[in-house]
Short mmCIF file of C-alpha atoms in Angstrom, two decimals:
data_model
loop_
_atom_site.label_atom_id
_atom_site.label_comp_id
_atom_site.label_asym_id
_atom_site.label_seq_id
_atom_site.Cartn_x
_atom_site.Cartn_y
_atom_site.Cartn_z
CA MET A 125 39.65 -38.47 -82.55
CA ILE A 126 39.73 -40.58 -79.18
CA HIS A 127 37.77 -43.58 -79.15
CA LYS A 128 36.26 -45.32 -76.15
CA ASP A 129 34.60 -48.77 -75.22
CA VAL A 130 32.41 -47.16 -72.64
CA LEU A 131 31.91 -43.69 -71.63
CA VAL A 132 30.07 -43.25 -68.23
CA ILE A 133 28.47 -39.84 -67.64
CA GLY A 134 28.45 -38.62 -64.01
CA ALA A 135 30.65 -40.10 -61.12
CA GLY A 136 28.29 -40.47 -58.69
CA PRO A 137 27.39 -43.82 -56.92
CA SER A 138 25.94 -45.33 -60.19
CA GLY A 139 28.01 -44.03 -62.54
CA LEU A 140 31.14 -45.08 -60.55
CA SER A 141 29.98 -48.42 -59.95
CA ALA A 142 29.18 -48.83 -63.75
CA ALA A 143 32.58 -47.56 -64.80
CA ILE A 144 34.27 -50.31 -62.18
CA GLU A 145 32.27 -53.10 -63.43
CA ALA A 146 32.97 -51.91 -67.19
CA GLY A 147 36.70 -51.41 -66.51
CA LYS A 148 37.11 -54.71 -64.48
CA ALA A 149 35.58 -56.68 -67.35
CA GLY A 150 38.28 -55.43 -69.73
CA ALA A 151 36.67 -52.36 -71.55
CA ASP A 152 38.39 -49.31 -72.33
CA THR A 153 36.20 -47.01 -69.88
CA LEU A 154 36.17 -42.92 -69.55
CA LEU A 155 34.30 -41.54 -66.58
CA VAL A 156 33.58 -38.03 -67.19
CA ASP A 157 32.09 -35.52 -64.36
CA LEU A 158 31.70 -31.81 -64.24
CA ASN A 159 32.56 -31.28 -60.61
CA LEU A 160 35.95 -30.65 -58.76
CA LYS A 161 35.99 -34.34 -57.42
CA ALA A 162 34.20 -37.70 -58.19
CA GLY A 163 31.79 -39.37 -55.86
CA GLY A 164 28.66 -37.20 -56.80
CA GLN A 165 26.58 -36.79 -53.44
CA LEU A 166 28.21 -39.82 -51.72
CA PHE A 167 30.66 -37.10 -50.01
CA LYS A 168 28.11 -35.20 -48.33
CA GLN A 169 26.55 -38.08 -46.86
CA ILE A 170 27.85 -38.47 -43.16
CA HIS A 171 25.26 -40.87 -41.88
CA LYS A 172 25.40 -44.72 -41.96
CA PHE A 173 23.65 -46.62 -44.95
CA PHE A 174 20.97 -48.98 -44.47
CA GLY A 175 20.59 -52.25 -46.29
CA SER A 176 22.48 -55.35 -46.73
CA SER A 177 26.66 -55.86 -46.28
CA ALA A 178 26.44 -55.98 -50.32
CA HIS A 179 25.04 -52.50 -50.02
CA HIS A 180 27.86 -51.29 -47.53
CA SER A 181 25.31 -51.02 -44.74
CA GLY A 182 26.69 -49.35 -41.53
CA THR A 183 29.24 -47.64 -43.71
CA ARG A 184 29.12 -43.66 -44.01
CA GLY A 185 28.68 -42.35 -47.35
CA TYR A 186 31.77 -40.60 -47.75
CA GLU A 187 33.69 -43.84 -46.99
CA ILE A 188 31.82 -45.46 -49.72
CA GLY A 189 32.86 -42.71 -52.05
CA SER A 190 36.52 -43.33 -51.27
CA LEU A 191 36.11 -47.00 -51.60
CA LEU A 192 34.54 -46.64 -54.85
CA LEU A 193 37.28 -44.20 -56.16
CA LYS A 194 40.00 -46.68 -55.22
CA GLN A 195 38.02 -49.44 -57.17
CA ALA A 196 37.70 -47.31 -60.19
CA ARG A 197 41.30 -46.57 -60.37
CA ASP A 198 42.35 -50.37 -59.56
CA ALA A 199 39.89 -51.20 -62.64
CA GLY A 200 42.03 -48.93 -64.80
CA VAL A 201 39.11 -46.27 -65.28
CA GLU A 202 40.22 -43.25 -66.93
CA ILE A 203 38.49 -40.07 -65.21
CA TRP A 204 37.87 -36.51 -66.47
CA LEU A 205 36.90 -34.01 -63.91
CA GLN A 206 35.58 -30.65 -64.36
CA SER A 207 34.49 -31.86 -67.74
CA THR A 208 30.92 -31.17 -69.09
CA VAL A 209 29.28 -33.48 -71.81
CA ILE A 210 27.70 -30.71 -74.18
CA GLY A 211 26.72 -32.79 -76.75
CA ILE A 212 25.51 -36.30 -77.88
CA PHE A 213 25.23 -37.18 -81.46
CA PRO A 214 24.18 -40.02 -83.51
CA GLY A 215 26.79 -42.90 -83.89
CA GLY A 216 28.23 -42.51 -80.46
CA LYS A 217 30.02 -39.03 -80.95
CA VAL A 218 30.10 -37.08 -78.01
CA GLY A 219 31.13 -33.61 -77.48
CA ILE A 220 33.04 -32.70 -74.11
CA GLU A 221 34.35 -29.59 -72.41
CA ARG A 222 37.12 -31.07 -70.75
CA GLY A 223 38.73 -29.61 -67.88
CA LEU A 224 42.49 -29.45 -67.93
CA ASP A 225 44.92 -29.41 -65.08
CA ASN A 226 45.95 -25.69 -65.54
CA GLY A 227 42.10 -24.72 -65.10
CA GLU A 228 41.57 -23.98 -68.82
CA LYS A 229 38.96 -25.99 -70.96
CA ASP A 230 39.55 -27.83 -74.00
CA LEU A 231 36.61 -28.78 -76.52
CA VAL A 232 36.92 -32.67 -77.35
CA THR A 233 34.88 -34.88 -79.48
CA LEU A 234 34.90 -38.45 -79.01
CA LYS A 235 33.47 -41.54 -80.19
CA ALA A 236 32.02 -44.19 -77.46
CA LYS A 237 30.96 -47.62 -78.63
CA THR A 238 28.38 -47.54 -75.74
CA ILE A 239 27.33 -44.79 -73.38
CA ILE A 240 26.11 -44.91 -69.75
CA ILE A 241 24.18 -41.86 -68.42
CA ALA A 242 24.29 -41.47 -64.79
CA THR A 243 23.49 -37.61 -64.40
CA GLY A 244 21.30 -38.11 -61.19
CA ALA A 245 18.88 -35.85 -59.93
CA SER A 246 18.24 -32.21 -59.02
CA GLU A 247 16.61 -30.79 -56.04
CA ASN A 248 12.81 -29.40 -56.75
CA ALA A 249 12.21 -25.99 -55.53
CA ILE A 250 8.73 -24.85 -54.45
CA ARG A 251 7.54 -21.21 -54.95
CA PHE A 252 6.37 -18.91 -52.44
CA LYS A 253 6.64 -15.18 -52.08
CA GLY A 254 10.32 -14.23 -51.72
CA TRP A 255 11.62 -17.64 -52.72
CA THR A 256 14.40 -16.24 -54.54
CA THR A 257 15.84 -14.24 -51.61
CA PRO A 258 19.44 -15.07 -50.72
CA GLY A 259 19.18 -17.63 -47.73
CA VAL A 260 16.41 -19.65 -49.44
CA MET A 261 18.36 -22.75 -50.58
CA GLY A 262 17.78 -26.56 -51.58
CA ALA A 263 18.50 -28.61 -48.42
CA GLY A 264 21.19 -30.38 -50.44
CA ALA A 265 22.98 -27.04 -50.93
CA ALA A 266 23.19 -26.53 -46.90
CA GLN A 267 24.17 -30.02 -46.82
CA THR A 268 27.11 -29.44 -49.05
CA MET A 269 28.09 -26.42 -47.07
CA VAL A 270 28.46 -28.15 -43.70
CA ASN A 271 29.53 -31.59 -44.67
CA VAL A 272 31.75 -30.96 -47.70
CA ASN A 273 32.86 -27.25 -47.34
CA HIS A 274 32.80 -27.01 -43.49
CA VAL A 275 31.03 -23.89 -43.32
CA ARG A 276 27.59 -22.94 -42.03
CA PRO A 277 25.13 -21.57 -44.27
CA GLY A 278 23.64 -19.50 -41.44
CA GLU A 279 22.65 -19.71 -38.11
CA ASN A 280 19.15 -20.50 -37.75
CA ILE A 281 17.34 -22.94 -40.16
CA VAL A 282 13.63 -23.40 -41.16
CA MET A 283 13.25 -26.66 -43.02
CA ILE A 284 10.52 -27.13 -45.55
CA GLY A 285 9.75 -30.96 -46.16
CA SER A 286 9.81 -33.80 -43.86
CA GLY A 287 10.98 -36.61 -46.29
CA ASN A 288 13.91 -38.59 -45.37
CA VAL A 289 16.35 -35.58 -47.06
CA GLY A 290 14.60 -33.13 -44.77
CA LEU A 291 15.07 -34.97 -41.70
CA ILE A 292 18.62 -36.18 -42.09
CA VAL A 293 19.90 -32.85 -43.39
CA SER A 294 18.22 -31.28 -40.19
CA TYR A 295 20.14 -33.56 -38.04
CA GLN A 296 23.23 -32.75 -39.92
CA LEU A 297 22.80 -29.21 -39.59
CA MET A 298 22.62 -29.61 -35.95
CA GLN A 299 25.59 -31.78 -35.95
CA ALA A 300 27.45 -28.85 -37.74
CA GLY A 301 26.24 -26.39 -34.89
CA CYS A 302 23.29 -24.85 -36.61
CA ASN A 303 20.01 -24.28 -34.72
CA VAL A 304 17.05 -25.95 -36.47
CA VAL A 305 13.97 -23.53 -35.56
CA ALA A 306 11.56 -25.72 -37.04
CA LEU A 307 10.61 -28.26 -39.67
CA LEU A 308 7.49 -27.78 -41.83
CA GLU A 309 5.39 -30.46 -43.60
CA ALA A 310 2.55 -29.59 -45.78
CA ALA A 311 1.06 -33.25 -45.76
CA PRO A 312 -0.79 -34.46 -42.33
CA LYS A 313 2.14 -36.64 -41.56
CA VAL A 314 5.87 -37.02 -41.63
CA GLY A 315 6.95 -38.26 -44.92
CA GLY A 316 10.32 -39.78 -44.21
CA TYR A 317 11.20 -42.97 -41.90
CA SER A 318 10.04 -42.28 -38.07
CA VAL A 319 13.67 -43.28 -37.13
CA HIS A 320 15.04 -40.07 -38.49
CA ALA A 321 12.34 -38.11 -37.32
CA ALA A 322 12.41 -39.20 -33.68
CA LYS A 323 16.04 -38.22 -33.80
CA ILE A 324 15.31 -34.67 -34.59
CA ARG A 325 12.27 -34.55 -32.28
CA ARG A 326 14.34 -35.88 -29.52
CA ALA A 327 16.80 -33.01 -29.93
CA GLY A 328 13.89 -30.61 -29.64
CA VAL A 329 13.19 -29.51 -33.04
CA PRO A 330 9.37 -28.95 -33.40
CA ILE A 331 7.81 -30.55 -36.75
CA TYR A 332 4.59 -28.78 -37.68
CA THR A 333 2.61 -30.77 -39.96
CA SER A 334 -0.21 -29.50 -42.40
CA ARG A 335 1.62 -26.32 -42.39
CA THR A 336 3.74 -24.68 -45.05
CA ILE A 337 5.69 -21.65 -45.89
CA ILE A 338 3.97 -18.90 -47.57
CA GLU A 339 6.62 -15.96 -47.52
CA ALA A 340 10.36 -15.49 -46.99
CA LEU A 341 10.98 -12.20 -45.29
CA ALA A 342 14.09 -10.11 -46.22
CA GLY A 343 16.09 -8.01 -43.78
CA GLU A 344 17.71 -4.61 -44.62
CA ASP A 345 20.85 -6.39 -46.25
CA GLY A 346 18.49 -8.03 -48.68
CA SER A 347 18.96 -11.57 -47.02
CA VAL A 348 16.60 -13.92 -45.36
CA CYS A 349 15.53 -12.76 -41.86
CA GLY A 350 12.48 -14.79 -41.28
CA CYS A 351 9.52 -16.52 -42.81
CA VAL A 352 5.61 -16.66 -42.66
CA THR A 353 4.09 -19.95 -42.16
CA ALA A 354 0.34 -21.07 -42.47
CA ALA A 355 -1.73 -24.05 -41.95
CA VAL A 356 -2.89 -25.67 -45.15
CA ASP A 357 -6.35 -27.53 -45.71
CA ASP A 358 -7.10 -30.40 -47.33
CA HIS A 359 -6.22 -29.23 -50.74
CA PHE A 360 -2.67 -27.77 -49.66
CA GLN A 361 -4.14 -24.33 -49.67
CA PRO A 362 -3.14 -21.86 -46.77
CA VAL A 363 -5.60 -21.08 -44.43
CA PRO A 364 -6.26 -17.41 -43.89
CA GLY A 365 -5.72 -16.39 -40.20
CA THR A 366 -3.47 -19.26 -39.03
CA GLU A 367 -0.21 -17.13 -40.21
CA GLU A 368 2.66 -17.55 -37.71
CA THR A 369 6.28 -15.65 -38.22
CA LEU A 370 9.30 -17.57 -37.59
CA LYS A 371 12.75 -15.83 -36.98
CA CYS A 372 15.56 -17.53 -39.36
CA ASP A 373 18.52 -16.75 -41.62
CA VAL A 374 18.15 -19.85 -43.73
CA ILE A 375 15.18 -21.51 -45.35
CA THR A 376 16.14 -25.13 -46.71
CA LEU A 377 14.03 -26.57 -49.38
CA ALA A 378 13.66 -30.50 -49.02
CA THR A 379 10.81 -30.81 -51.58
CA GLY A 380 11.78 -33.50 -53.67
CA MET A 381 13.98 -34.28 -56.57
CA LYS A 382 13.52 -34.97 -60.25
CA PRO A 383 15.97 -36.86 -62.65
CA THR A 384 18.54 -34.77 -64.43
CA MET A 385 17.39 -35.45 -68.01
CA ASP A 386 19.36 -33.25 -70.26
CA LEU A 387 21.75 -35.67 -71.77
CA VAL A 388 19.05 -38.51 -72.10
CA LYS A 389 17.13 -36.16 -74.15
CA LEU A 390 20.06 -35.08 -76.26
CA ALA A 391 20.59 -38.64 -76.84
CA GLY A 392 16.97 -39.11 -77.96
CA CYS A 393 16.04 -41.73 -75.42
CA ALA A 394 12.03 -42.66 -75.17
CA LEU A 395 10.71 -40.78 -72.13
CA LYS A 396 7.74 -41.85 -69.88
CA PHE A 397 6.17 -40.03 -67.03
CA HIS A 398 6.41 -41.82 -63.82
CA GLY A 399 5.51 -39.83 -60.67
CA PRO A 400 6.79 -41.98 -58.14
CA LEU A 401 10.24 -41.98 -59.78
CA GLY A 402 10.22 -38.19 -59.95
CA GLY A 403 8.56 -37.31 -63.18
CA TYR A 404 9.73 -37.86 -66.71
CA VAL A 405 12.42 -41.05 -66.91
CA PRO A 406 13.96 -42.43 -69.73
CA ILE A 407 12.46 -46.16 -70.07
CA HIS A 408 14.66 -48.97 -70.03
CA ASP A 409 14.83 -52.63 -70.00
CA GLU A 410 16.27 -55.09 -67.62
CA ARG A 411 19.71 -54.74 -68.97
CA LEU A 412 19.12 -51.07 -68.08
CA GLU A 413 19.44 -50.23 -71.95
CA THR A 414 17.25 -47.32 -73.01
CA SER A 415 15.39 -46.98 -76.44
CA VAL A 416 18.62 -45.92 -77.90
CA LYS A 417 20.62 -48.96 -78.71
CA GLY A 418 24.18 -48.65 -76.90
CA VAL A 419 23.07 -45.97 -74.39
CA PHE A 420 22.37 -47.12 -70.91
CA VAL A 421 21.12 -45.32 -67.90
CA ALA A 422 21.71 -45.84 -64.20
CA GLY A 423 20.73 -44.29 -60.91
CA ASP A 424 18.71 -41.36 -60.25
CA SER A 425 18.38 -40.09 -63.56
CA THR A 426 16.21 -43.25 -64.19
CA GLY A 427 14.04 -42.70 -61.18
CA VAL A 428 15.15 -40.89 -57.97
CA GLU A 429 15.89 -43.68 -55.24
CA GLU A 430 18.54 -44.33 -52.93
CA ALA A 431 22.42 -44.38 -53.18
CA ASN A 432 22.53 -48.10 -52.53
CA THR A 433 19.86 -48.61 -55.47
CA ALA A 434 22.05 -46.40 -57.65
CA LEU A 435 25.07 -48.44 -56.76
CA ASP A 436 23.44 -51.83 -57.83
CA GLU A 437 21.65 -50.18 -61.13
CA GLY A 438 24.99 -48.67 -62.00
CA LYS A 439 26.57 -52.34 -61.73
CA ILE A 440 23.89 -53.71 -63.90
CA ALA A 441 24.50 -51.00 -66.60
CA GLY A 442 28.22 -51.55 -66.60
CA ILE A 443 27.76 -55.24 -66.95
CA SER A 444 25.48 -54.75 -69.63
CA ALA A 445 27.67 -52.40 -71.57
CA ALA A 446 30.53 -54.73 -71.21
CA GLU A 447 28.44 -57.64 -72.52
CA GLU A 448 27.47 -55.31 -75.53
CA LEU A 449 30.96 -55.19 -76.51
CA GLY A 450 31.61 -59.01 -75.94
CA TYR A 451 33.74 -58.40 -72.87
CA ILE A 452 31.22 -60.67 -70.82
CA SER A 453 29.52 -63.71 -72.21
CA HIS A 454 25.52 -63.43 -72.79
CA GLU A 455 25.32 -66.32 -69.92
CA ASP A 456 27.67 -64.61 -67.43
CA ALA A 457 25.88 -61.19 -67.57
CA ASP A 458 22.64 -62.66 -67.17
CA ALA A 459 23.80 -64.68 -64.11
CA MET A 460 25.46 -61.34 -62.81
CA ARG A 461 22.38 -59.24 -63.49
CA SER A 462 19.80 -61.84 -61.83
CA GLU A 463 21.90 -61.61 -58.74
CA ILE A 464 21.87 -57.93 -58.43
CA TRP A 465 18.03 -57.71 -59.51
CA SER A 466 17.15 -59.84 -56.64
CA ARG A 467 19.16 -57.75 -54.34
CA LEU A 468 17.44 -54.51 -55.57
CA ASP A 469 14.18 -56.44 -54.95
CA SER A 470 14.97 -56.87 -51.22
CA LEU A 471 16.16 -53.06 -51.04
CA ARG A 472 12.97 -51.72 -52.74
CA LEU A 473 10.90 -53.13 -49.89
CA GLY A 474 8.86 -51.02 -47.28
CA PRO A 475 6.23 -48.34 -48.38
CA PHE A 476 8.47 -46.08 -50.28
CA GLY A 477 10.59 -48.82 -52.09
CA GLU A 478 7.78 -50.95 -52.87
CA ARG A 479 6.00 -48.15 -54.89
CA ARG A 480 9.31 -47.48 -56.84
CA MET A 481 9.64 -51.16 -57.56
CA LYS A 482 6.34 -51.59 -59.03
CA GLU A 483 6.74 -48.29 -61.08
CA LYS A 484 10.04 -49.80 -62.29
CA LYS A 485 8.41 -52.93 -63.24
CA ALA A 486 5.87 -51.27 -65.07
CA MET A 487 8.37 -49.19 -66.84
CA MET A 488 10.34 -52.19 -67.88
CA GLU A 489 7.00 -53.75 -69.05
CA GLU A 490 6.17 -50.67 -71.26
CA TYR A 491 9.91 -50.86 -72.62
CA SER A 492 8.99 -54.48 -73.84
CA GLU A 493 5.86 -53.41 -75.70
CA THR A 494 6.93 -50.14 -77.14
CA VAL A 495 10.75 -50.34 -77.97
CA LYS A 496 11.62 -54.12 -78.15
CA VAL A 497 11.20 -55.72 -81.47
CA PRO A 498 8.66 -58.62 -80.99
CA ALA A 499 10.51 -61.93 -80.66
CA ALA A 500 8.71 -63.26 -83.81
CA PHE A 501 10.47 -60.58 -85.98
CA GLN A 502 13.95 -61.10 -84.52
CA MET B 150 25.86 -15.16 -40.29
CA GLY B 151 27.80 -18.21 -41.33
CA GLU B 152 30.99 -19.33 -39.56
CA ARG B 153 33.46 -22.18 -40.43
CA ILE B 154 32.91 -25.51 -38.60
CA GLU B 155 36.17 -26.60 -36.37
CA ASN B 156 34.77 -29.26 -34.33
CA HIS B 157 32.50 -31.77 -35.84
CA ILE B 158 31.41 -34.97 -34.22
CA ILE B 159 31.99 -37.18 -37.32
CA LEU B 160 33.99 -34.86 -39.83
CA ASP B 161 37.69 -33.90 -39.66
CA CYS B 162 37.19 -30.27 -40.45
CA LYS B 163 41.03 -29.53 -40.95
CA PRO B 164 41.23 -26.87 -43.76
CA ALA B 165 42.88 -28.83 -47.04
CA GLY B 166 44.75 -25.79 -48.18
CA GLN B 167 47.01 -22.95 -47.10
CA LYS B 168 45.46 -19.63 -45.59
CA ILE B 169 45.31 -17.03 -48.15
CA GLN B 170 43.41 -13.77 -48.94
CA ILE B 171 40.97 -12.82 -51.58
CA THR B 172 39.47 -9.46 -52.27
CA VAL B 173 35.78 -9.14 -52.38
CA ASP B 174 34.23 -5.84 -53.72
CA GLY B 175 37.59 -3.98 -52.44
CA LYS B 176 37.65 -5.86 -49.20
CA LYS B 177 40.26 -8.28 -48.32
CA ILE B 178 38.93 -11.73 -46.64
CA PRO B 179 40.56 -14.77 -45.66
CA ALA B 180 40.08 -18.00 -47.56
CA TYR B 181 41.78 -21.24 -47.83
CA ASP B 182 43.65 -22.29 -50.97
CA GLY B 183 41.38 -24.46 -53.51
CA GLU B 184 37.99 -24.10 -51.42
CA PRO B 185 34.99 -23.12 -53.39
CA ILE B 186 34.96 -19.06 -53.44
CA LEU B 187 31.49 -19.43 -51.93
CA SER B 188 32.90 -20.98 -48.81
CA ALA B 189 35.03 -17.93 -48.20
CA LEU B 190 32.29 -15.78 -48.78
CA LEU B 191 29.60 -17.48 -46.42
CA ALA B 192 32.41 -17.70 -43.61
CA ALA B 193 32.88 -13.90 -44.03
CA GLY B 194 28.94 -13.34 -43.66
CA ILE B 195 28.73 -12.63 -47.25
CA LYS B 196 25.29 -13.88 -48.61
CA ILE B 197 24.66 -11.93 -51.96
CA ASN B 198 26.72 -12.89 -54.97
CA ARG B 199 24.71 -11.11 -57.77
CA TYR B 200 21.75 -8.88 -58.76
CA THR B 201 19.34 -10.04 -61.50
CA VAL B 202 19.29 -8.36 -65.04
CA LYS B 203 15.83 -6.80 -65.20
CA ARG B 204 14.57 -6.41 -61.56
CA HIS B 205 17.89 -5.98 -59.91
CA GLU B 206 17.07 -8.49 -57.14
CA PRO B 207 19.59 -9.94 -54.90
CA ARG B 208 20.45 -13.64 -55.39
CA GLY B 209 22.81 -16.06 -53.36
CA LEU B 210 23.59 -19.69 -52.87
CA PHE B 211 20.83 -21.94 -53.88
CA CYS B 212 22.00 -25.21 -55.39
CA GLY B 213 25.53 -25.45 -54.20
CA ILE B 214 26.49 -27.78 -56.72
CA GLY B 215 27.13 -25.61 -60.03
CA GLN B 216 23.55 -26.23 -61.46
CA CYS B 217 21.50 -23.05 -60.70
CA THR B 218 24.13 -20.29 -61.39
CA ASP B 219 22.37 -17.99 -58.64
CA CYS B 220 26.00 -17.70 -57.15
CA ALA B 221 27.88 -16.29 -60.20
CA MET B 222 30.14 -13.46 -59.67
CA VAL B 223 32.84 -11.68 -61.46
CA VAL B 224 36.20 -13.39 -60.69
CA ASP B 225 39.37 -11.69 -61.82
CA GLY B 226 37.25 -9.70 -64.41
CA ILE B 227 35.50 -12.71 -65.47
CA PRO B 228 31.49 -12.67 -65.22
CA ASN B 229 29.37 -15.27 -64.68
CA VAL B 230 31.70 -17.81 -62.62
CA ARG B 231 29.94 -20.15 -60.29
CA THR B 232 31.64 -19.50 -56.96
CA CYS B 233 30.20 -22.64 -55.43
CA ILE B 234 32.39 -24.83 -57.65
CA THR B 235 35.32 -22.58 -58.53
CA PRO B 236 38.55 -22.94 -56.30
CA ALA B 237 39.95 -19.66 -54.38
CA HIS B 238 43.56 -18.88 -54.93
CA ASP B 239 45.62 -16.20 -53.32
CA GLY B 240 44.91 -12.85 -54.62
CA MET B 241 41.64 -13.56 -56.25
CA VAL B 242 39.71 -10.43 -56.96
CA VAL B 243 35.99 -11.12 -56.67
CA GLU B 244 32.97 -8.64 -57.31
CA THR B 245 29.32 -8.80 -56.95
CA GLN B 246 27.94 -9.19 -60.53
CA ASP B 247 25.45 -6.67 -61.46
CA GLY B 248 23.12 -8.21 -64.33
CA LEU B 249 25.11 -10.05 -66.96
CA SER B 250 28.07 -7.58 -66.23
CA LYS B 251 31.02 -7.26 -68.80
CA GLU B 252 33.80 -9.05 -69.40
CA VAL B 253 36.91 -7.05 -68.85
CA ARG B 254 39.93 -8.45 -70.52
CA HIS B 255 43.44 -7.06 -69.60
CA ASP B 256 45.30 -7.85 -72.77
CA SER B 257 49.20 -7.28 -72.22
#
C-alpha cells in the first residue's frame, strides 16, 4: 500500500497552496484532482485579482494558477490528475480511481497520515419551466467554454443573477465576442460590486432588477431560442401581466454556489448550516482541522468565498498538517498562522466579506464548544 | 450557434493540438487533438448531447466541469462519457446518447 504524509484532495487555489506549504515543510505530499489539469477554476479567471500584493493583486487568475503549479513542483508535491477519490475510510485509508497516462483508470488504496479536503464549490441552479433545455447552463460553464476552451457557447446570452459571478462572466462573455442581451436580478438591487456592474452597463447591457426568468423557450431543434421574464414582488413571486420575452440562445445561471460536501461527509466531519457561507459546511478550528482528527479543510468546501481567501486558507491547512506530523514546530506554526489570519481578516472586509468573517468566527466558536475537549480534561 | 474564438483581448487562443476529425452521429466534424469533445461539438453548432431515460428530453452542456453528466454521450461505443472533460482524438466516433444506452464492446 502507498503511504503518504499528506493527501490533498482538489488542486484548486486552496488545495495547491496547502500542498505547497506541506511540501515545503518536508512532508511527503500527494495532490489528487479529477480534472485534466491542476488549477481548479483559476484558469478561467482572466480578470485581475483584488487585495494586497500577498494576495497577488493585479495578477490575472490564470497567471496565479501557473505560478502555483510551478511552486508545487518546486516543493516536491506529487500530483495525480484525472484521479477521483471514491472513499475515505477510518484510519486515513483512501480509495482513489487513479487516471493513468494511457487514459485507463486504476483502483488504488493508500494510507495518509493527514488529509486536506479542498473540493471547492458547485454552482446552484434555479428551477423554472424549461430549465433543463440545452442552452441553459451555469455561468461557470459558459466561462469555462470561452476562457479555457476558447469556444462560444452561443451568440446571445441572458444572464440570471447580478452577484460578482454574474457581472464578471457577463463581461468576459462580451470579451469573447458574445452579445449579452440582458442581466436579470430578482432582488431590488445589484448584488455584486458596483465597479463590475458599471463596466457592463457602460457596454450597453441592460440590468433589470426585481425581475427574474419564469420560462426557457425551446426552438424546433430542442435548444433554447428565448426566455420569458417577469417582474417579482417583495416575496420574489412573479407578478402576472409583467411578462416579457427575450430572444437568446443561451441562458446562464449565476445564482450562487454551495460547498462540495461529498468527501467531508464520507470522512465523517461534523457539519453545520451557515447560510452566508453557502449552506452546510464542515466546522473547523483556527488550524482548519475538522471534527475528525487529522482531517483538514480549506477554501470553498468550508464556505464559499473568493480565490484569494482560498489561497490563504489552503496555506493554513498545509501548515497545520505539517505541524501535526512534526515537520513544523508548534511555535513556528502558530506564528505563521497568525500572520495569515490577520491577512484574511483584512481581506474579509466590505459588506460581503465581513458577513462571512463573522460567520467563520461563529463557526470556530461552535467548534471549540462542541468538538474540542475542554482544557480541564486534556 | 457557437463559434471558436480566434482573437481575444487578453487570451492567446491558438489551438493547443493538431487539427483532427471526429465523427458525430455519422457526420465528420473538425476538432483539435486533446480539446474536450464538447468544444468541437459547440464549434460545430451541436448543442444536444443526450436524451433522458424516461421522458426522452434533450440535455446539453450544463456545468462544463464533469460534475453534472448532462453532456454524456456514447464515445467509441462506451456510453455515459462526459464530453466536457474527455479529450478528443483523431477518428473518435461520438453518438448522441439515448437514455442509458448500451455498451458495445468489440472484442477481438
